[in-house]
Short mmCIF file of C-alpha atoms in Angstrom, two decimals:
data_model
loop_
_atom_site.label_atom_id
_atom_site.label_comp_id
_atom_site.label_asym_id
_atom_site.label_seq_id
_atom_site.Cartn_x
_atom_site.Cartn_y
_atom_site.Cartn_z
CA MET A 1 32.34 25.22 3.71
CA LYS A 2 29.76 24.03 6.23
CA SER A 3 30.15 25.55 9.93
CA PHE A 4 28.49 23.94 13.03
CA ILE A 5 27.55 27.57 13.79
CA GLU A 6 24.19 28.03 12.84
CA TYR A 7 23.96 31.24 10.86
CA SER A 8 21.73 32.77 8.33
CA PRO A 9 22.94 32.79 4.25
CA SER A 10 23.14 36.50 4.06
CA THR A 11 25.32 37.53 7.62
CA ASP A 12 28.22 39.05 7.04
CA PHE A 13 30.49 36.62 8.57
CA PRO A 14 30.38 33.17 7.45
CA ILE A 15 32.91 30.81 8.53
CA GLU A 16 34.95 31.80 4.81
CA ASN A 17 35.34 35.38 6.28
CA LEU A 18 36.28 35.35 10.12
CA PRO A 19 37.25 39.49 11.18
CA TYR A 20 38.90 39.74 13.77
CA GLY A 21 38.53 42.39 15.97
CA VAL A 22 38.80 42.74 20.35
CA PHE A 23 35.89 42.89 22.45
CA THR A 24 34.76 42.42 26.41
CA SER A 25 31.37 41.09 27.46
CA PRO A 26 29.46 41.71 30.55
CA ASN A 27 31.06 39.06 31.66
CA ASN A 28 35.02 39.94 31.05
CA SER A 29 35.85 43.23 31.36
CA GLU A 30 39.39 42.83 30.61
CA LYS A 31 39.67 43.29 26.49
CA HIS A 32 40.25 39.39 24.46
CA ILE A 33 40.84 38.68 20.17
CA GLY A 34 38.01 37.07 19.04
CA VAL A 35 36.85 36.22 15.21
CA ALA A 36 33.42 36.78 14.14
CA ILE A 37 31.01 33.40 12.92
CA GLY A 38 27.76 34.41 12.49
CA ASP A 39 25.70 36.41 15.34
CA LEU A 40 28.28 34.96 17.77
CA ILE A 41 31.91 36.12 18.30
CA LEU A 42 34.98 33.59 18.70
CA ASP A 43 37.14 34.10 21.85
CA LEU A 44 41.12 33.30 20.88
CA SER A 45 41.96 33.67 24.49
CA VAL A 46 40.25 30.46 25.68
CA ILE A 47 41.44 29.20 22.20
CA SER A 48 44.73 29.73 22.38
CA HIS A 49 45.85 26.47 22.72
CA LEU A 50 45.27 24.93 19.81
CA PHE A 51 47.17 26.41 17.50
CA ASP A 52 48.99 24.41 17.17
CA GLY A 53 50.43 23.91 14.11
CA PRO A 54 54.24 24.21 13.09
CA LEU A 55 54.20 27.97 12.73
CA LEU A 56 52.05 28.80 15.89
CA LYS A 57 52.14 26.33 18.60
CA SER A 58 55.23 28.92 20.00
CA LYS A 59 53.48 32.16 19.49
CA GLN A 60 49.82 30.64 21.19
CA ASN A 61 50.68 34.26 23.26
CA VAL A 62 49.37 35.98 20.59
CA PHE A 63 45.91 35.76 21.17
CA LYS A 64 45.88 36.41 24.67
CA GLU A 65 46.30 40.60 23.94
CA GLU A 66 44.25 43.04 24.80
CA LYS A 67 45.24 44.08 21.09
CA LEU A 68 46.31 42.11 18.22
CA ASN A 69 49.64 44.33 17.21
CA ALA A 70 51.69 41.41 18.86
CA PHE A 71 49.28 38.63 16.05
CA MET A 72 49.86 41.27 13.67
CA GLY A 73 53.85 41.79 14.03
CA LEU A 74 54.13 38.14 13.18
CA THR A 75 54.45 37.23 8.97
CA ARG A 76 51.71 36.52 6.46
CA PRO A 77 52.51 32.69 6.44
CA HIS A 78 51.91 33.31 10.78
CA TRP A 79 48.07 35.02 9.43
CA LEU A 80 46.94 32.42 6.94
CA GLU A 81 47.51 29.62 9.45
CA ALA A 82 45.86 31.04 12.41
CA ARG A 83 42.33 31.11 9.42
CA ALA A 84 42.97 27.69 8.70
CA THR A 85 43.34 26.96 12.32
CA LEU A 86 40.18 28.84 12.90
CA GLN A 87 38.38 27.28 9.68
CA LYS A 88 39.16 23.82 10.80
CA LEU A 89 37.86 23.99 14.54
CA LEU A 90 34.59 25.34 13.57
CA ASP A 91 33.76 23.05 10.63
CA ALA A 92 31.28 20.49 10.78
CA SER A 93 32.66 17.44 10.85
CA ASN A 94 35.55 18.83 13.39
CA PRO A 95 34.29 17.32 17.30
CA THR A 96 37.37 19.74 18.75
CA LEU A 97 34.73 22.35 19.85
CA GLN A 98 31.49 20.74 17.90
CA ASN A 99 31.54 18.46 20.90
CA ASN A 100 33.11 20.08 24.29
CA THR A 101 30.70 21.78 25.79
CA GLU A 102 32.46 23.37 28.58
CA LEU A 103 34.23 25.23 25.53
CA ARG A 104 32.03 25.78 24.74
CA GLN A 105 30.35 28.22 26.94
CA ARG A 106 33.41 29.62 27.50
CA ALA A 107 34.68 30.44 24.36
CA PHE A 108 31.57 31.71 22.49
CA VAL A 109 29.99 35.21 23.30
CA LYS A 110 26.79 36.80 22.17
CA GLN A 111 27.80 39.75 19.73
CA SER A 112 24.47 41.43 21.46
CA ASP A 113 26.04 41.15 24.57
CA ALA A 114 29.78 42.29 23.58
CA GLN A 115 31.45 45.88 23.45
CA MET A 116 33.77 46.51 20.68
CA HIS A 117 37.13 48.39 20.85
CA VAL A 118 39.36 49.67 18.46
CA PRO A 119 42.00 45.97 18.35
CA ALA A 120 44.75 47.75 17.70
CA GLU A 121 47.44 49.91 19.30
CA ILE A 122 47.61 52.30 16.26
CA GLY A 123 51.34 53.52 15.75
CA ASP A 124 51.16 55.93 12.61
CA TYR A 125 48.26 56.47 10.24
CA THR A 126 48.63 57.68 6.77
CA ASP A 127 46.13 59.07 4.87
CA PHE A 128 45.95 58.24 -0.08
CA TYR A 129 44.22 60.68 -2.12
CA SER A 130 42.31 57.69 -4.20
CA SER A 131 40.58 58.44 -6.09
CA ILE A 132 40.93 61.33 -9.01
CA HIS A 133 37.32 62.81 -8.88
CA HIS A 134 37.71 63.40 -5.20
CA ALA A 135 40.96 65.08 -5.33
CA THR A 136 39.85 66.89 -8.25
CA ASN A 137 37.51 68.09 -5.92
CA VAL A 138 39.31 69.56 -2.95
CA GLY A 139 42.52 70.93 -5.32
CA ILE A 140 39.43 72.92 -6.73
CA MET A 141 38.34 74.27 -2.99
CA PHE A 142 42.40 75.67 -2.90
CA ARG A 143 43.21 76.35 -5.64
CA GLY A 144 40.25 76.74 -7.99
CA LYS A 145 39.08 74.71 -11.05
CA ASP A 146 42.93 75.79 -13.45
CA ASN A 147 45.25 73.78 -11.11
CA ALA A 148 42.81 71.57 -9.36
CA LEU A 149 45.29 68.88 -9.56
CA PHE A 150 48.89 68.90 -9.36
CA ALA A 151 51.04 68.29 -12.26
CA ASN A 152 52.53 65.10 -10.48
CA TRP A 153 49.02 63.41 -9.70
CA LYS A 154 49.05 60.29 -11.67
CA HIS A 155 52.83 59.52 -11.43
CA LEU A 156 53.07 58.76 -6.95
CA PRO A 157 50.93 58.51 -4.35
CA VAL A 158 49.53 61.13 -2.34
CA GLY A 159 49.75 60.54 1.02
CA TYR A 160 49.80 62.47 4.52
CA HIS A 161 50.06 61.68 7.63
CA GLY A 162 46.39 62.22 10.02
CA ARG A 163 46.45 61.84 13.62
CA SER A 164 46.52 58.15 14.81
CA SER A 165 45.09 59.22 18.09
CA SER A 166 41.66 59.86 16.80
CA ILE A 167 40.30 56.97 14.81
CA VAL A 168 38.03 55.36 17.32
CA ILE A 169 35.15 52.91 17.12
CA SER A 170 32.32 53.03 15.47
CA GLY A 171 29.35 53.58 17.59
CA THR A 172 31.73 56.75 19.71
CA PRO A 173 30.96 60.11 19.13
CA ILE A 174 32.46 63.03 17.13
CA THR A 175 33.47 66.38 18.94
CA ARG A 176 33.19 69.69 16.09
CA PRO A 177 36.37 70.73 15.87
CA TYR A 178 36.97 74.23 16.85
CA GLY A 179 39.15 77.42 14.55
CA GLN A 180 39.55 80.64 12.49
CA THR A 181 36.37 81.78 11.08
CA LEU A 182 35.56 85.08 8.70
CA PRO A 183 31.78 85.82 8.30
CA VAL A 184 32.37 89.10 7.01
CA GLU A 185 35.39 89.76 4.65
CA GLY A 186 37.80 92.37 6.20
CA ALA A 187 36.10 91.43 9.65
CA ASP A 188 37.64 90.43 12.32
CA PRO A 189 38.86 86.28 12.63
CA HIS A 190 36.43 84.37 15.25
CA PHE A 191 37.19 81.51 16.62
CA GLY A 192 34.56 79.13 17.63
CA PRO A 193 33.08 75.52 16.30
CA CYS A 194 33.76 74.12 11.71
CA ARG A 195 31.43 75.67 10.21
CA LEU A 196 31.28 72.76 7.77
CA MET A 197 31.96 68.87 8.72
CA ASP A 198 32.98 66.55 5.93
CA PHE A 199 32.91 63.14 6.25
CA GLU A 200 33.91 60.20 3.75
CA LEU A 201 33.77 56.70 3.66
CA GLU A 202 36.70 54.89 2.91
CA MET A 203 38.79 51.90 3.08
CA ALA A 204 41.36 51.52 5.48
CA ALA A 205 44.31 49.06 5.35
CA PHE A 206 45.78 47.81 9.16
CA VAL A 207 49.22 46.60 7.77
CA GLY A 208 51.53 44.62 10.06
CA GLY A 209 54.48 41.91 9.38
CA PRO A 210 58.24 41.74 11.56
CA PRO A 211 59.58 45.45 12.08
CA THR A 212 61.40 47.04 9.29
CA ALA A 213 64.96 48.80 9.96
CA LEU A 214 65.24 52.15 9.33
CA GLY A 215 65.34 53.14 5.66
CA GLU A 216 64.19 49.85 4.32
CA ARG A 217 61.95 50.19 1.83
CA VAL A 218 59.29 47.82 1.84
CA THR A 219 58.03 47.98 -2.03
CA ALA A 220 54.26 47.23 -3.85
CA LYS A 221 54.79 43.61 -4.97
CA ASP A 222 55.97 43.22 -0.88
CA ALA A 223 52.18 44.58 -0.07
CA GLU A 224 50.09 40.83 0.02
CA ASP A 225 52.62 39.95 3.09
CA ARG A 226 52.21 43.39 4.76
CA ILE A 227 48.57 43.77 5.15
CA PHE A 228 47.25 42.06 8.03
CA GLY A 229 43.71 42.87 7.28
CA LEU A 230 41.00 45.16 5.81
CA VAL A 231 37.85 47.70 7.16
CA LEU A 232 35.55 49.76 6.41
CA MET A 233 36.73 53.63 7.58
CA ASN A 234 34.63 57.08 7.91
CA ASP A 235 36.96 60.00 7.73
CA TRP A 236 35.60 62.92 9.53
CA SER A 237 37.07 66.49 9.03
CA GLY A 238 36.00 69.93 10.46
CA MET A 239 36.46 72.85 7.98
CA SER A 240 37.88 76.61 9.48
CA GLN A 241 36.67 78.74 6.88
CA ASP A 242 33.61 78.23 4.28
CA PHE A 243 35.30 77.72 0.93
#
């Protein structure tokens, strides 16, 4: 694939990638959905009328929202059609955007001028133990070396709910949590900033698709139809006592 947008061969955002995000710019304080291409962001609210395929022609409003939720709530075929439309519009052989100077000026924003925001309204957040090494280390801290892993750890995904309101965009200052510590064995507990901070580089998945009914299951074989996208995530945790 070759785009009419010029970018370095080493860019993280070639025409084959085009990741979604939500941004504001110096000239517009309203949040818009965009995709990264090279050093630029393509504002999808400006070109929403160009999503004229059979599935998205009646759903163009989702690209004018301030969050990705409405778009994420569609089906995987809708997502695939959107990606194909974007790659077609950015292709070097397509004049629709390339030769429309007025539309190009409105549609593209420099990434260096943009402020990124959390791209979706996150209603729930589940964290998983997916690494046996990580699970063993945590188990040793809490239960000791001889009982690090639960007996069923290898037979089911261990997940727990996190606080969805704590998910913030890169660059947001992190507040050290407060909790109880025991400086000296037998002394009274002390309430104050945690003395240990744990941080982990993780992969997070945005789960979308149409709503499910109460009690309805989504099986592993249907995962591809539900995973809207992936993102790098830094997991910061404060420990209330030293182990």
